[in-house]
């Protein structure tokens, strides 16, 4: 059978042509009649619209199917120069676009699925921009499933205010399933504005909630009040939640909201992914006791856990992995010891004992089960006994991929792994920092790609 | 482990786990239909794919096996949001997988992935064909895909002018 590209049904040809860049799409029009017809009627375009490209867009794309649209900042036209916005699925507003254009856009884009808003915080945020028709009802917006908001700082007068934007969300977007909030500003102004995001987070259908901060954002010490009262958690947070990811969680914030936190998490029956990362700018990380009751209680559905915890706050001064043993469907476990920025785990430190307060970890083998796909333990001290327990247990599983690193191997472990290497005839090392370590596992593991386990183990211990 | 027998158009049978097979939307539906119509819940489903020959079916199953632990992408055929697909990175394995194939095989694979509703495979194969179009002149595209211009009279010139008009304005 000799297949030619024009044997494809329109649907596939279109999918292929839609992947081309805009210029290439126009060139493809010249190939043959069918391609021209497809480009003119079905192929999807991704367009950036701004004042300077307005005329071009109007001429070239007026009659075309636009799938994604990015509207640049300071767009001053009163309409969107595209005839039919029914194919629009993805929209990004870099800045306020003015009332008329806003109305035009949201009245006509009836099938919008993803919306990204760059919300700019003005110093005068309390007074929403009167031109921003946030409290108008736009039925089209109720189709939006994925909402992503990046909060930035802006000096311009034309900024969409945070308050107005939140009103818009509250009035219109009832079916949001995934909400991502990313902060790229550290101003205190944001504190009150976040109340609105709590409203947003209470949407009944919300399944995925991610709250994060631009990692490059440097926080000044005196901005410690930041987010103090604003952990975006409300007791009314949707109970349909599947994924919760909070970065830069402050331990003291968690304490303030302890009750709400507990109520919230114990209501979650479908939670699959929990990712909590401590804020390294405070003096304490999240304590395990704040998270543990919930993990134990009702999260049989959990399959991914990523925690950055402050073990030194627990009495035993160590982490007993036995606590995770009851999670029957656990697939990905990532445990990182929280470290204050003042106590960095330095790879250049060659003697583990000189690093203060490295927490111990026990019973690592308890969680190595057949459901596990990936395990990552970073920043803990693992005893030799535990290390060999883990190794022997892993040896019984069929792993596709494995990486074991010890920043500093105790001499006995090094000796052991050395003999292991000799026994199996394997001599493959990996380099971490300035150290070079052997992977102490049999050769057969490397070659066996078992059908069910594509596992990976990272043990970066000290 | 529950198995399913998948049979190609030229009669070759592939025995795969149902868990793997269900990553194809089409096979999933077929298995479920079989379950409903069968009295014996232990019976092994048998599915005939009359449009796909063994060589291609083997490639699809091979791809599925490699990607069986990937998160399942929403297989919403109506959602024509092309950009999301384009952003999906290809793994090294995928590149090695596609590298030895000639265009004819890739195109058969596209039809198979479409028929079996395997979105990830459809995405990477379409991307491959797209890369054969990108960066080529109209004539080069025609040669690469063995296409003939079917424009009549001055239609081709007109189309070119339309494009130029668009670009220059």
CSV table of N, CA, C and O in Angstrom, one decimal, chain A residues 147-186:
chain,number,residue,atom,x,y,z
A,147,UNK,N,-7.6,28.0,34.2
A,147,UNK,CA,-7.3,29.4,34.4
A,147,UNK,C,-5.9,29.6,35.0
A,147,UNK,O,-5.6,28.9,36.0
A,148,UNK,N,-5.2,30.4,34.4
A,148,UNK,CA,-3.8,30.6,35.0
A,148,UNK,C,-3.7,32.1,35.2
A,148,UNK,O,-3.9,32.9,34.3
A,149,UNK,N,-3.2,32.5,36.3
A,149,UNK,CA,-3.1,33.9,36.6
A,149,UNK,C,-1.7,34.2,37.1
A,149,UNK,O,-1.2,33.5,38.0
A,150,UNK,N,-1.0,35.1,36.4
A,150,UNK,CA,0.3,35.5,36.9
A,150,UNK,C,0.1,37.0,37.5
A,150,UNK,O,-0.3,37.9,36.7
A,151,UNK,N,0.5,37.1,38.7
A,151,UNK,CA,0.4,38.5,39.3
A,151,UNK,C,1.7,39.2,39.2
A,151,UNK,O,2.7,38.7,39.7
A,152,UNK,N,1.7,40.3,38.6
A,152,UNK,CA,2.9,41.1,38.4
A,152,UNK,C,2.8,42.5,38.9
A,152,UNK,O,1.7,42.9,39.2
A,153,UNK,N,3.8,43.1,38.9
A,153,UNK,CA,3.8,44.5,39.3
A,153,UNK,C,3.9,45.4,38.1
A,153,UNK,O,4.6,45.0,37.2
A,154,UNK,N,3.2,46.5,38.1
A,154,UNK,CA,3.3,47.3,36.9
A,154,UNK,C,3.1,48.8,37.3
A,154,UNK,O,2.3,49.1,38.2
A,155,UNK,N,3.8,49.6,36.7
A,155,UNK,CA,3.7,51.0,37.0
A,155,UNK,C,2.7,51.7,36.2
A,155,UNK,O,2.2,52.8,36.4
A,156,UNK,N,2.3,51.0,35.1
A,156,UNK,CA,1.4,51.7,34.1
A,156,UNK,C,0.0,51.9,34.7
A,156,UNK,O,-0.5,51.2,35.6
A,157,UNK,N,-0.6,52.9,34.2
A,157,UNK,CA,-2.0,53.2,34.7
A,157,UNK,C,-3.0,52.3,34.1
A,157,UNK,O,-4.1,52.1,34.7
A,158,UNK,N,-2.7,51.6,33.0
A,158,UNK,CA,-3.7,50.8,32.3
A,158,UNK,C,-3.8,49.4,32.9
A,158,UNK,O,-4.4,48.6,32.3
A,159,UNK,N,-3.3,49.2,34.0
A,159,UNK,CA,-3.3,47.8,34.5
A,159,UNK,C,-4.7,47.3,34.9
A,159,UNK,O,-5.6,48.0,35.4
A,160,UNK,N,-4.9,46.0,34.6
A,160,UNK,CA,-6.1,45.4,35.1
A,160,UNK,C,-5.9,45.2,36.5
A,160,UNK,O,-5.0,44.5,37.0
A,161,UNK,N,-6.8,45.6,37.3
A,161,UNK,CA,-6.6,45.5,38.7
A,161,UNK,C,-6.9,44.1,39.2
A,161,UNK,O,-7.8,43.4,38.7
A,162,UNK,N,-6.3,43.7,40.2
A,162,UNK,CA,-6.4,42.4,40.8
A,162,UNK,C,-7.9,42.2,41.3
A,162,UNK,O,-8.5,41.2,41.1
A,163,UNK,N,-8.4,43.3,42.0
A,163,UNK,CA,-9.7,43.2,42.5
A,163,UNK,C,-10.7,42.9,41.4
A,163,UNK,O,-11.6,42.0,41.5
A,164,UNK,N,-10.7,43.7,40.3
A,164,UNK,CA,-11.6,43.6,39.3
A,164,UNK,C,-11.5,42.2,38.6
A,164,UNK,O,-12.6,41.6,38.3
A,165,UNK,N,-10.3,41.8,38.5
A,165,UNK,CA,-10.1,40.5,37.8
A,165,UNK,C,-10.8,39.4,38.7
A,165,UNK,O,-11.4,38.5,38.2
A,166,UNK,N,-10.6,39.5,40.0
A,166,UNK,CA,-11.2,38.5,40.8
A,166,UNK,C,-12.7,38.5,40.8
A,166,UNK,O,-13.4,37.5,40.8
A,167,UNK,N,-13.3,39.7,40.6
A,167,UNK,CA,-14.7,39.8,40.5
A,167,UNK,C,-15.2,39.1,39.2
A,167,UNK,O,-16.1,38.4,39.2
A,168,UNK,N,-14.4,39.3,38.2
A,168,UNK,CA,-14.7,38.6,36.9
A,168,UNK,C,-14.7,37.1,37.1
A,168,UNK,O,-15.6,36.4,36.6
A,169,UNK,N,-13.7,36.6,37.8
A,169,UNK,CA,-13.6,35.2,38.0
A,169,UNK,C,-14.9,34.8,38.8
A,169,UNK,O,-15.5,33.8,38.5
A,170,UNK,N,-15.2,35.5,39.8
A,170,UNK,CA,-16.2,35.1,40.7
A,170,UNK,C,-17.6,35.1,40.0
A,170,UNK,O,-18.4,34.3,40.3
A,171,UNK,N,-17.8,36.1,39.2
A,171,UNK,CA,-19.1,36.2,38.5
A,171,UNK,C,-19.2,35.2,37.4
A,171,UNK,O,-20.3,34.8,37.1
A,172,UNK,N,-18.1,34.9,36.7
A,172,UNK,CA,-18.3,34.2,35.5
A,172,UNK,C,-17.7,32.8,35.4
A,172,UNK,O,-18.3,32.0,34.7
A,173,UNK,N,-16.7,32.5,36.1
A,173,UNK,CA,-16.0,31.2,35.8
A,173,UNK,C,-16.4,30.2,36.8
A,173,UNK,O,-15.7,30.0,37.8
A,174,UNK,N,-17.5,29.5,36.5
A,174,UNK,CA,-18.0,28.5,37.5
A,174,UNK,C,-17.5,27.1,37.3
A,174,UNK,O,-17.7,26.3,38.1
A,175,UNK,N,-16.9,26.9,36.1
A,175,UNK,CA,-16.5,25.5,35.8
A,175,UNK,C,-15.0,25.3,35.7
A,175,UNK,O,-14.5,24.4,35.1
A,176,UNK,N,-14.3,26.2,36.4
A,176,UNK,CA,-12.8,26.1,36.3
A,176,UNK,C,-12.4,24.8,37.0
A,176,UNK,O,-12.8,24.6,38.1
A,177,UNK,N,-11.6,24.0,36.3
A,177,UNK,CA,-11.2,22.8,36.9
A,177,UNK,C,-9.7,22.9,37.4
A,177,UNK,O,-9.3,22.1,38.2
A,178,UNK,N,-9.0,23.8,36.8
A,178,UNK,CA,-7.6,23.9,37.1
A,178,UNK,C,-7.2,25.3,37.3
A,178,UNK,O,-7.5,26.2,36.4
A,179,UNK,N,-6.7,25.7,38.4
A,179,UNK,CA,-6.4,27.1,38.7
A,179,UNK,C,-4.9,27.1,39.1
A,179,UNK,O,-4.5,26.4,40.1
A,180,UNK,N,-4.2,28.0,38.4
A,180,UNK,CA,-2.8,28.2,38.7
A,180,UNK,C,-2.6,29.6,39.1
A,180,UNK,O,-2.9,30.5,38.3
A,181,UNK,N,-2.0,29.9,40.2
A,181,UNK,CA,-1.7,31.3,40.5
A,181,UNK,C,-0.2,31.4,40.7
A,181,UNK,O,0.4,30.6,41.5
A,182,UNK,N,0.4,32.3,40.0
A,182,UNK,CA,1.8,32.4,40.1
A,182,UNK,C,2.1,33.9,40.5
A,182,UNK,O,1.6,34.8,39.8
A,183,UNK,N,2.9,34.1,41.5
A,183,UNK,CA,3.2,35.4,41.9
A,183,UNK,C,4.6,35.8,41.4
A,183,UNK,O,5.5,35.1,41.6
A,184,UNK,N,4.6,37.0,40.8
A,184,UNK,CA,5.9,37.5,40.3
A,184,UNK,C,6.1,38.8,41.0
A,184,UNK,O,6.9,39.6,40.5
A,185,UNK,N,5.5,39.1,42.0
A,185,UNK,CA,5.7,40.3,42.8
A,185,UNK,C,5.6,40.0,44.2
A,185,UNK,O,5.0,39.1,44.7
A,186,UNK,N,6.4,40.8,45.0
A,186,UNK,CA,6.4,40.5,46.4
A,186,UNK,C,5.7,41.6,47.2
A,186,UNK,O,5.9,41.7,48.4
